[in-house]
Structure formats: C-alpha cells, structure tokens
PDB file of C-alpha atoms in Angstrom:
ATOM      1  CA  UNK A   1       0.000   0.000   0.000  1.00 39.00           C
ATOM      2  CA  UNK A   2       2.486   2.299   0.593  1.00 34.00           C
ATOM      3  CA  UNK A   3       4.358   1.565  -2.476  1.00 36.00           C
ATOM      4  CA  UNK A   4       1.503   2.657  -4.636  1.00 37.00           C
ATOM      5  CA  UNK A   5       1.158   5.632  -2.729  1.00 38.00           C
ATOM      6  CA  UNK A   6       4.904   6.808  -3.254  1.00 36.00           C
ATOM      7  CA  UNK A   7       4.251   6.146  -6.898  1.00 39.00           C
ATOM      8  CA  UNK A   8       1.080   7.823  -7.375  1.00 38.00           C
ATOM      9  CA  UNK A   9       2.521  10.558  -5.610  1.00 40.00           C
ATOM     10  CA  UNK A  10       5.887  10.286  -7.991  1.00 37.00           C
ATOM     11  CA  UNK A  11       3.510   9.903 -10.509  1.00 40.00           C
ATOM     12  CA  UNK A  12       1.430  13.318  -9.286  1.00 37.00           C
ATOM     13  CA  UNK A  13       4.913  15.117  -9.151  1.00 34.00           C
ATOM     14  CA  UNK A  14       5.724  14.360 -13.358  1.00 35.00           C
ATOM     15  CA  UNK A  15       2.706  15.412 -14.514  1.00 34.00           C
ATOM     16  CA  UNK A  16       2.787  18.554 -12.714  1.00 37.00           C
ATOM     17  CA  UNK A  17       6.334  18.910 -13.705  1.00 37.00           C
ATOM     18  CA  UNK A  18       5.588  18.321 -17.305  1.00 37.00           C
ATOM     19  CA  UNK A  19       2.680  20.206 -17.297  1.00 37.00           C
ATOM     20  CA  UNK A  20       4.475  23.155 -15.546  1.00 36.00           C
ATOM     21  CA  UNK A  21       7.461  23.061 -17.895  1.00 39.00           C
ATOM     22  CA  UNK A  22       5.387  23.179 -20.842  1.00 39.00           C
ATOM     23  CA  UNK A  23       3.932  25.996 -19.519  1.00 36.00           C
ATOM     24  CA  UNK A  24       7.342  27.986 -19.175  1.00 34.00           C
ATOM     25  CA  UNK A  25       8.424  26.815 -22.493  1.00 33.00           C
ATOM     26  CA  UNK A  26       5.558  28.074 -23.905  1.00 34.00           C
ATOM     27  CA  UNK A  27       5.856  31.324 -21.630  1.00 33.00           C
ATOM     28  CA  UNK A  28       9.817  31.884 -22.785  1.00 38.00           C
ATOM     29  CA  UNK A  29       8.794  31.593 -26.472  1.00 46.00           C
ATOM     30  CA  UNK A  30       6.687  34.379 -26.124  1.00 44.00           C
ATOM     31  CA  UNK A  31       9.166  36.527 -23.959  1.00 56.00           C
ATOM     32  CA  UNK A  32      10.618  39.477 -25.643  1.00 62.00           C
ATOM     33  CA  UNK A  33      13.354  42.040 -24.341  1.00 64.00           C
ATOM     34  CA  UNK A  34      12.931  45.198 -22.768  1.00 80.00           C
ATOM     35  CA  UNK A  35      11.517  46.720 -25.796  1.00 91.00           C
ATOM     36  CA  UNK A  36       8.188  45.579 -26.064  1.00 93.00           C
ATOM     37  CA  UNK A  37       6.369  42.239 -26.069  1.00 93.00           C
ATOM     38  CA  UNK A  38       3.004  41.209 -28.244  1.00 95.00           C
ATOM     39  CA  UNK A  39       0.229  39.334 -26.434  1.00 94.00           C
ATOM     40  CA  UNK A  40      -1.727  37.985 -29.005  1.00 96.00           C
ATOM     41  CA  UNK A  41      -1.606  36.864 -32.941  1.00 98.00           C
ATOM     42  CA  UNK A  42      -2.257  39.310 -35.413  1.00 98.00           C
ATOM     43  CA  UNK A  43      -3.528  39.194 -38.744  1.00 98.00           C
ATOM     44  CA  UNK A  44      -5.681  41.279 -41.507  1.00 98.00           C
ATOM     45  CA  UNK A  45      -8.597  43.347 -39.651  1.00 98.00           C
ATOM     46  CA  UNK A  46      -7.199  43.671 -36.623  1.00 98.00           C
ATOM     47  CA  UNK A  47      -6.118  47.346 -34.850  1.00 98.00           C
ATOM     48  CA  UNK A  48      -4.317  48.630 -32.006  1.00 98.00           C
ATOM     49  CA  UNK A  49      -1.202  49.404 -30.936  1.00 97.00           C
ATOM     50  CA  UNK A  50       0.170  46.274 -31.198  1.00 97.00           C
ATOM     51  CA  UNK A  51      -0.547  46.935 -34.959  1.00 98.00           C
ATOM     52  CA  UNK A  52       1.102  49.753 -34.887  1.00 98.00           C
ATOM     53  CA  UNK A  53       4.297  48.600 -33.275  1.00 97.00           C
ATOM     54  CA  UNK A  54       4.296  45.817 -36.023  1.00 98.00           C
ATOM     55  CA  UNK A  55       4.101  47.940 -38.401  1.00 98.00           C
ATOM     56  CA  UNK A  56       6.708  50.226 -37.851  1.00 98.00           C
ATOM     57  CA  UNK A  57       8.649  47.317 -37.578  1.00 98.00           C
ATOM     58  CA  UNK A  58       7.638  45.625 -41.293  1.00 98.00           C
ATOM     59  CA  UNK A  59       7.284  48.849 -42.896  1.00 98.00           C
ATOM     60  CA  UNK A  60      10.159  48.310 -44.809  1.00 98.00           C
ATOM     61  CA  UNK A  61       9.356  44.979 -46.362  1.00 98.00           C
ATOM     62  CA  UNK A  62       7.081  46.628 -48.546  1.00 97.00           C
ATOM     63  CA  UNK A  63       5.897  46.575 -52.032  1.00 97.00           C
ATOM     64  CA  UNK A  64       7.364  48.554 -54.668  1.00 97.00           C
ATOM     65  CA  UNK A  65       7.200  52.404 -54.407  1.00 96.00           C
ATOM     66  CA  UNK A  66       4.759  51.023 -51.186  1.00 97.00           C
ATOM     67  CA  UNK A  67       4.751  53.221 -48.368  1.00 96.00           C
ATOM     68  CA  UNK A  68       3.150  51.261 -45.543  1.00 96.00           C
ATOM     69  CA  UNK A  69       0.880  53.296 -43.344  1.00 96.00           C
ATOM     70  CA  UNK A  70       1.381  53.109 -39.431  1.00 97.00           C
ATOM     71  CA  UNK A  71      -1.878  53.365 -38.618  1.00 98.00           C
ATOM     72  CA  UNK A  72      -2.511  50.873 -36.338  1.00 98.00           C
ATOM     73  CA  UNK A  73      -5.494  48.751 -38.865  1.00 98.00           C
ATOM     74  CA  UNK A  74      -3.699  45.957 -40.057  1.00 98.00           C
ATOM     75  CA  UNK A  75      -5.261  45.798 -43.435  1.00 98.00           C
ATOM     76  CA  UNK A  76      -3.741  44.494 -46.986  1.00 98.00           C
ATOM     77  CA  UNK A  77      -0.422  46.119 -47.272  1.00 98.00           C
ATOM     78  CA  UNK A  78       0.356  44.944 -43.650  1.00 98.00           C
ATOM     79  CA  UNK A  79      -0.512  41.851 -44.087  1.00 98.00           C
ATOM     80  CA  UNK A  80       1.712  41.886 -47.760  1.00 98.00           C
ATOM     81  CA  UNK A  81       4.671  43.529 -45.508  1.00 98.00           C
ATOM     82  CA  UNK A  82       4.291  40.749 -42.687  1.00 98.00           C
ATOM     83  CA  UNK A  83       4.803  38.173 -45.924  1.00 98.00           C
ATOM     84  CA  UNK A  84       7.395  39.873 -47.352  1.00 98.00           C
ATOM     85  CA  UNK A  85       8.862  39.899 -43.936  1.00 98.00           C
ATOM     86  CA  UNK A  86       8.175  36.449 -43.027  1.00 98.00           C
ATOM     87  CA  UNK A  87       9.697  35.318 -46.576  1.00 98.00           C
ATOM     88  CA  UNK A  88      12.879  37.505 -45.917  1.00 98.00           C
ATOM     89  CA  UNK A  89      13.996  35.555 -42.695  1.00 98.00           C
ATOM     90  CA  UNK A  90      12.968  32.022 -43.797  1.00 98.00           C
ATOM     91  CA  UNK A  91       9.487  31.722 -41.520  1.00 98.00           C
ATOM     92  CA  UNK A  92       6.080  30.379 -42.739  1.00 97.00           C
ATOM     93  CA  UNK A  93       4.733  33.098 -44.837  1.00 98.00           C
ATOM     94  CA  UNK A  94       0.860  33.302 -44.540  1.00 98.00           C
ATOM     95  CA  UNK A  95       1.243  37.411 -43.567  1.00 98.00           C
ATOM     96  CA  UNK A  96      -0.028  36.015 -40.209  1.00 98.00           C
ATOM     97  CA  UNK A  97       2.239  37.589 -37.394  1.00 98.00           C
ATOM     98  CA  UNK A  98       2.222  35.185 -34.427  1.00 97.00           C
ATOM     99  CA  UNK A  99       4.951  33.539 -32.269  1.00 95.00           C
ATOM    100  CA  UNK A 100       7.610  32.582 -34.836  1.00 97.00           C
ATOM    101  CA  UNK A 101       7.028  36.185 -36.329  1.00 97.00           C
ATOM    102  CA  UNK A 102       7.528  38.129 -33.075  1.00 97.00           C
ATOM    103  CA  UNK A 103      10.338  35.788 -32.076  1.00 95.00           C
ATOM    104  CA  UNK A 104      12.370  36.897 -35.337  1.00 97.00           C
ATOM    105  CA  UNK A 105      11.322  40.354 -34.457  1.00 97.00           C
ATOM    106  CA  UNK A 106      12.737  40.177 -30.738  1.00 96.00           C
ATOM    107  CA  UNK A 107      16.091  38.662 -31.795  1.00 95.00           C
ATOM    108  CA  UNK A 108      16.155  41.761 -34.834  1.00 96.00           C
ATOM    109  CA  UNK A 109      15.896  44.572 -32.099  1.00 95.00           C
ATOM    110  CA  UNK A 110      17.612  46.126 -28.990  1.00 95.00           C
ATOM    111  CA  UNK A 111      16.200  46.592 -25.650  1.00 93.00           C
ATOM    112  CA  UNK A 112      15.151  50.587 -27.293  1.00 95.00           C
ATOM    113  CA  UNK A 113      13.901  48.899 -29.668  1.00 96.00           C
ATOM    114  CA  UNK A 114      16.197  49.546 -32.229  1.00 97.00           C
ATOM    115  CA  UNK A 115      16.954  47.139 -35.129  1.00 98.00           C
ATOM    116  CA  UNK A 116      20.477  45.312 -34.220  1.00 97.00           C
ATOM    117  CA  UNK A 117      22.380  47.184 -37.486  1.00 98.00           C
ATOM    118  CA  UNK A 118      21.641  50.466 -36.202  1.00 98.00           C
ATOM    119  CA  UNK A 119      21.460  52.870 -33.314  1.00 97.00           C
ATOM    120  CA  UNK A 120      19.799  56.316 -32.296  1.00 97.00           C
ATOM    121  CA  UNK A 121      23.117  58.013 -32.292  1.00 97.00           C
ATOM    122  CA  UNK A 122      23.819  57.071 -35.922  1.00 96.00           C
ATOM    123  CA  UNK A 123      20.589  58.910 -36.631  1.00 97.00           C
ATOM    124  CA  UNK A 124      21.403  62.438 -34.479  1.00 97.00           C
ATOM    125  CA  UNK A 125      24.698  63.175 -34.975  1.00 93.00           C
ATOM    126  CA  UNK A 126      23.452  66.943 -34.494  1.00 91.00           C
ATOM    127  CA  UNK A 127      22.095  67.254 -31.156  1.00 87.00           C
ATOM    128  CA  UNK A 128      20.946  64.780 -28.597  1.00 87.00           C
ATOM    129  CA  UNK A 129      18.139  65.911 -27.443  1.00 94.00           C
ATOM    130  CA  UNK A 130      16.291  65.931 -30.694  1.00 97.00           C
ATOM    131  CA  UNK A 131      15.102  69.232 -30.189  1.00 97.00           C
ATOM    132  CA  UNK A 132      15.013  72.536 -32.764  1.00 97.00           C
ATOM    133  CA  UNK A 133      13.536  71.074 -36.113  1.00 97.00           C
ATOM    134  CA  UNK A 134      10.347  70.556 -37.285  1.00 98.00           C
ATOM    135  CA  UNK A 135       8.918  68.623 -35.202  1.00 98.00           C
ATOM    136  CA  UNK A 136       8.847  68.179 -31.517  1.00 98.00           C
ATOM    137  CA  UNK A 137      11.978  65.740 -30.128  1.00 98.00           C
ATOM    138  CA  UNK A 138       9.370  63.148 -29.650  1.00 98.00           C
ATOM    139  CA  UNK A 139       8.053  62.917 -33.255  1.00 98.00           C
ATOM    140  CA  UNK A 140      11.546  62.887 -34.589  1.00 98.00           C
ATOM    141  CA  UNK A 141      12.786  60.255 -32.521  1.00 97.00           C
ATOM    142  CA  UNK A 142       9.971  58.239 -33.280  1.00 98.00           C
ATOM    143  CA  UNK A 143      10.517  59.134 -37.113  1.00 98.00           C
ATOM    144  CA  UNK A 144      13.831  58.135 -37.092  1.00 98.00           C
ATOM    145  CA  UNK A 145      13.021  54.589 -35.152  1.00 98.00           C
ATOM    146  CA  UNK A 146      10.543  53.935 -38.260  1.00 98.00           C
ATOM    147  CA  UNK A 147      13.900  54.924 -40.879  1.00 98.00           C
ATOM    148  CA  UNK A 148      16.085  52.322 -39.147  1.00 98.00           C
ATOM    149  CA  UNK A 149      13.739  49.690 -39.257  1.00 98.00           C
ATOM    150  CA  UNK A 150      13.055  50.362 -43.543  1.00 98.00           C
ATOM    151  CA  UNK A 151      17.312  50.664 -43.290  1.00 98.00           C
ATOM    152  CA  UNK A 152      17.339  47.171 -41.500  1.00 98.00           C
ATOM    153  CA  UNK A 153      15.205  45.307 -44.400  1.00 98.00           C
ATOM    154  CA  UNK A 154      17.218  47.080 -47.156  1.00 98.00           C
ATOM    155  CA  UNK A 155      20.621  45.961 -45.302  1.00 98.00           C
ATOM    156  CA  UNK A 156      19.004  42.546 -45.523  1.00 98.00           C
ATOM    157  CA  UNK A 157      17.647  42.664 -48.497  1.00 98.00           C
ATOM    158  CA  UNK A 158      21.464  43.630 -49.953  1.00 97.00           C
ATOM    159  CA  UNK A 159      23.126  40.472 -47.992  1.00 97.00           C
ATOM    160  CA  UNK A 160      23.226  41.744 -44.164  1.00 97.00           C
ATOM    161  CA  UNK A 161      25.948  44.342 -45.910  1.00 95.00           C
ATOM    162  CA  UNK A 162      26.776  46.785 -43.683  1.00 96.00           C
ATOM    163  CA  UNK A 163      25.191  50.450 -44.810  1.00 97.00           C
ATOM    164  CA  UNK A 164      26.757  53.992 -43.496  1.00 97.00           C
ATOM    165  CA  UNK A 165      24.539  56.683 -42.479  1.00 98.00           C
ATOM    166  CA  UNK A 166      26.446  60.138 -42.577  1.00 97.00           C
ATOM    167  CA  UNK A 167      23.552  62.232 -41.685  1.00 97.00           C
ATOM    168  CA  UNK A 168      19.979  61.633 -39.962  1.00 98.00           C
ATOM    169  CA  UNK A 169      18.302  64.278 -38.117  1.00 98.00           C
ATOM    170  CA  UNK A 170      19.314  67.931 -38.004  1.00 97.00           C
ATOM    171  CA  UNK A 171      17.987  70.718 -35.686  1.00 97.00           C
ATOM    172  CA  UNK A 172      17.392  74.258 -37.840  1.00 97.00           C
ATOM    173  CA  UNK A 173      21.053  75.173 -36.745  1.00 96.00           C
ATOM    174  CA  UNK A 174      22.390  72.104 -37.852  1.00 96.00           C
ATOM    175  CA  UNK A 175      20.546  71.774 -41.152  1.00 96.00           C
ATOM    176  CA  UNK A 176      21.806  75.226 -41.753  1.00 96.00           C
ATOM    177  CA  UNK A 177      25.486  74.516 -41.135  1.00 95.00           C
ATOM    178  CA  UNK A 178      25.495  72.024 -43.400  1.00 94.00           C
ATOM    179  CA  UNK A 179      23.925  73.694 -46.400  1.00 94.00           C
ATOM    180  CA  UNK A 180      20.799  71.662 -46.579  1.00 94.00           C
ATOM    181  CA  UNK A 181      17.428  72.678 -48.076  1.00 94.00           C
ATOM    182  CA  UNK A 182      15.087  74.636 -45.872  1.00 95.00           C
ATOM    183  CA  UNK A 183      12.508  72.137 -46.280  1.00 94.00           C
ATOM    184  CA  UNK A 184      14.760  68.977 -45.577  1.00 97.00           C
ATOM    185  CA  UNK A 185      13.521  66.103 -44.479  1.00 98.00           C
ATOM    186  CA  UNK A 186      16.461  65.406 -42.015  1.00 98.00           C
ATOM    187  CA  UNK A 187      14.203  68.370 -39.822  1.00 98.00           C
ATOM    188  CA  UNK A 188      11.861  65.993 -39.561  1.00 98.00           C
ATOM    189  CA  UNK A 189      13.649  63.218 -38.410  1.00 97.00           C
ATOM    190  CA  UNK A 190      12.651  60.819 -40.883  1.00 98.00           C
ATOM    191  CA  UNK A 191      16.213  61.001 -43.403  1.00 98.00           C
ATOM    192  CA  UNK A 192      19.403  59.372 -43.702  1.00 98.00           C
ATOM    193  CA  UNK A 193      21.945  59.681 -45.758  1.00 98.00           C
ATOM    194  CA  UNK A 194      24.255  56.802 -47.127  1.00 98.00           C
ATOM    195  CA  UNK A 195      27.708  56.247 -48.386  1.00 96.00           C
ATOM    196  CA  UNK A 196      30.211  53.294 -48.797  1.00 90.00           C
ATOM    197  CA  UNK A 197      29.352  49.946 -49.982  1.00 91.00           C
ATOM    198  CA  UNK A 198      26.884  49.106 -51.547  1.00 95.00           C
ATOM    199  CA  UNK A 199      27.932  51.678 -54.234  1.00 97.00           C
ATOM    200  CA  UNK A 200      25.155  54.995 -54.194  1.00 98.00           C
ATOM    201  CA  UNK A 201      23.461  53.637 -56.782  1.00 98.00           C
ATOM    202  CA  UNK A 202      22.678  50.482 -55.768  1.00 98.00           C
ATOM    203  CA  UNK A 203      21.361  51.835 -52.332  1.00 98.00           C
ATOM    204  CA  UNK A 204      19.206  54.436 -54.619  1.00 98.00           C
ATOM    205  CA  UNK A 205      17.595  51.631 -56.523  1.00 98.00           C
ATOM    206  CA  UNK A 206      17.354  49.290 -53.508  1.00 98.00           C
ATOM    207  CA  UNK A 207      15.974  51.833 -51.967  1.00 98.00           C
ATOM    208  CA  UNK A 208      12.398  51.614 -53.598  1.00 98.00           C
ATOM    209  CA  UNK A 209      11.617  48.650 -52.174  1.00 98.00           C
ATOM    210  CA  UNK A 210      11.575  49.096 -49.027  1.00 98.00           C
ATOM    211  CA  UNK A 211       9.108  52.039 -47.701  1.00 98.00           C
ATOM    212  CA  UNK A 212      11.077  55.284 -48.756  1.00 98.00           C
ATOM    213  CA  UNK A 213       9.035  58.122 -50.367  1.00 98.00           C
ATOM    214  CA  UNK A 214      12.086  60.431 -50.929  1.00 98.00           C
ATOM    215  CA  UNK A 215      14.604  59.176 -52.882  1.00 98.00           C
ATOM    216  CA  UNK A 216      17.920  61.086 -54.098  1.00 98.00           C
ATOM    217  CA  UNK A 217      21.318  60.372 -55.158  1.00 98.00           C
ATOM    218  CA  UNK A 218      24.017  60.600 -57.914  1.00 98.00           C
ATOM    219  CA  UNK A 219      22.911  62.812 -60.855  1.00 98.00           C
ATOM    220  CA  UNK A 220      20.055  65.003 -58.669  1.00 97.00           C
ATOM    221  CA  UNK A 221      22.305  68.119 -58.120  1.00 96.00           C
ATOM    222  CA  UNK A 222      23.989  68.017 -54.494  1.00 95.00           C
ATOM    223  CA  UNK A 223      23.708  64.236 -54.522  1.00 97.00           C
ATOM    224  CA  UNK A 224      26.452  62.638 -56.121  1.00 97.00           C
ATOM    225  CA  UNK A 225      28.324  61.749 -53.295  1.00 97.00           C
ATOM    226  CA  UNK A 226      25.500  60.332 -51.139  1.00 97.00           C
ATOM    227  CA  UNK A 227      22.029  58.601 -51.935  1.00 98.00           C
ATOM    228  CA  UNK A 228      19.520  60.606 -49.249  1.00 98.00           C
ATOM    229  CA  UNK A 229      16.173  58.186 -48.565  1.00 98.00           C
ATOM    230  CA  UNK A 230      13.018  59.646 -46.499  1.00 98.00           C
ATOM    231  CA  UNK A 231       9.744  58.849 -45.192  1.00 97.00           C
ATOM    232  CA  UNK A 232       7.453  61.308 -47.131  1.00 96.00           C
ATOM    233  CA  UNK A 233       4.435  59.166 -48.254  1.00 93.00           C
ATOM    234  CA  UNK A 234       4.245  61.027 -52.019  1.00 93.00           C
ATOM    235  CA  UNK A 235       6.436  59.400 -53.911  1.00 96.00           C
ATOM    236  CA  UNK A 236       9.707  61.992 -55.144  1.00 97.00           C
ATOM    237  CA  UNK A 237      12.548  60.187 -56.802  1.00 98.00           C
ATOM    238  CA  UNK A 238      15.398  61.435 -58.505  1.00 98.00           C
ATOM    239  CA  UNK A 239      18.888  59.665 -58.828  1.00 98.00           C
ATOM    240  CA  UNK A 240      19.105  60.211 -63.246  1.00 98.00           C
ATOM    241  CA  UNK A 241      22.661  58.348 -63.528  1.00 97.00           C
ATOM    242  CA  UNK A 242      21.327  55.671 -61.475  1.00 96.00           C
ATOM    243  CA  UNK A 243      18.176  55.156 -64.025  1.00 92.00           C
ATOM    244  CA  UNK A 244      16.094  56.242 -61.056  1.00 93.00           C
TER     245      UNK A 244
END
C-alpha cells in the first residue's frame, strides 16, 4: 500500500512537472526584451497598438514604391509587408504575425527597440536631445526609429551588408550649417543619408523597395556623393545616372 502511494505521488509530481514546464516553455517563447512584447496573434482586420508597433517594424518589407501606413489597422499592405517579412527571414509566410514572427522580431531589435544594425546616435549626430527642427523631439525620434527599421530590411535585403549613415536628423542650426534645403527632411527626423558599400546607386535603386518616399542620389544636383532616402508618403525620386 504504501508503495503505490509513493508512486502515485511520484507519478502526481511528473505530470505537474511536465505540465508546468510546458507551460514555461511556452511562456519563454513568447518573452521578448525590454523593448516591447506582443500578447496575441495578429492578422488582416485587426487594430491597435500592437498593430502599430508591427508595423513600424515591417514597414520596410514593402511593395514597390509602397509606403506602408502606421496606422494601427492591419489591413492588406500589412498583411503583404508581414509576408514579405516572413519570406525575408525564412518563416512560414501566410502574412499572419504570431509567435515565430515576433520571435524573429525580438532577436532583430535592442532593448530601445532599435533594429540590431543600427542605433539612435547614428541617426542624431546633431544634437541629442532631438530638439530645434520641425517637429517636436518626440516625433523625430519616433521618425527616425521607423527609418532604421526600412534601413534594416534594405541591409538585408542587400546580404546583411553593412550600410553607413552620414547624416539623420538635423535641428534648424544644424541643417543650416550644413547647407541643406530649408525644407529637408532630415528636420523631420525621418532622413538618412548613405555612403560606402553598396555603391550609391545600388542603395538608390534598392531603396524603392523598401518604404522610402524620398529618394535622391548621384545625378540630382547636391547628390552625387550620397544617396539621401526619407519617409514622405508622395512618392519623389530622382537619382538620373542611377536610371532612377
């Protein structure tokens, strides 16, 4: 009698053992960093904020000449940028953006939520506060989080090649020094300019691929020594000896 009872009881003890580590391994695969962490699966008709963090996030797996809205309603061109993403990294593509999709996203992005390839300081080499252009410090932070993710897909996209940014955001005072248009983008946070390898036009044509609405480099006068890429949502290419 008391030999069953040990092994019922041993028997009591595995089960909840099992049952509790399949709960933590289902818990850990759903853990994130200190960034941010999605609680549920996500897919076409959905909104919220979740959305929104996904999107800013996909935005630059999209279509060609695509600007993907960060709107928060996850509609067709999210669901085509979650594919594209998805596809990109080697996942199940069904545009669906559950637990393998989040878990690529996680590994992809620092605890500011940064993609890996890039930091904040690479975008604001001007001032650190992100104050004095056209926008308040907020919105051009948060504009230039959105341009590193697109810059993240397009490094992908070109073979995980490293890209250099020589200029993001620029205060009044800095956009001044430099010589740059009074309506620049780089006041708004949402800019970067790029050098190096890949050569300028290869990062011009790349660059319609993956969310930018401003596009400029060798042959658009000022440009031949840099391809520029920006957020605007109307599309405004112009890079002549690079057939764009």
């Amino acid at each position: 009698m008391l030999r069953r009872t040990i092994q019922l009881t041993l028997s009591i003890v595995m089960v909840m053992a099992a049952t509790l580590g399949g709960m933590l391994s289902t818990a850990g695969s759903a853990q994130a960093d200190e960034c941010y962490t999605w609680g549920r699966t996500l897919s076409e008709g959905m909104s919220g904020s979740d959305v929104t963090q996904l999107q800013i996030r996909v935005a630059g797996h999209a279509a060609y000449g695509e600007v993907i809205a960060v709107d928060g309603a996850f509609g067709p061109a999210t669901k085509a940028a979650v594919t594209r993403f998805q596809q990109a990294y080697g996942l199940p593509a069904d545009g669906i953006a559950g637990s393998q999709t989040f878990s690529k996203i996680y590994a992809l992005q620092d605890p500011d939520c940064t993609p890996v390839h890039f930091t904040y300081a690479e975008l604001n080499k001007c001032n650190s506060d992100w104050s004095g252009g056209a926008v308040s410090a907020t919105t051009a932070k948060a504009n230039a989080l959105r341009t590193m993710w697109k810059l993240e897909a397009m490094r992908h996209a070109l073979g995980d090649v490293p890209l250099t940014v020589t200029s993001g955001f620029r205060s009044y005072a800095c956009n001044s020094a430099v010589g740059g248009a009074s309506n620049s983008r780089h006041l708004y946070g949402d800019a970067a300019d790029l050098t190096g390898s890949p050569s300028l036009c290869t990062l011009a044509q790349r660059a319609r691929y993956h969310g930018f609405g401003g596009i400029f480099g060798p042959g658009y006068p000022g440009h031949d020594d840099h391809t520029h890429v920006d957020g605007r949502t109307s599309r405004s290419w112009s890079a002549p000896n690079c057939g764009v």
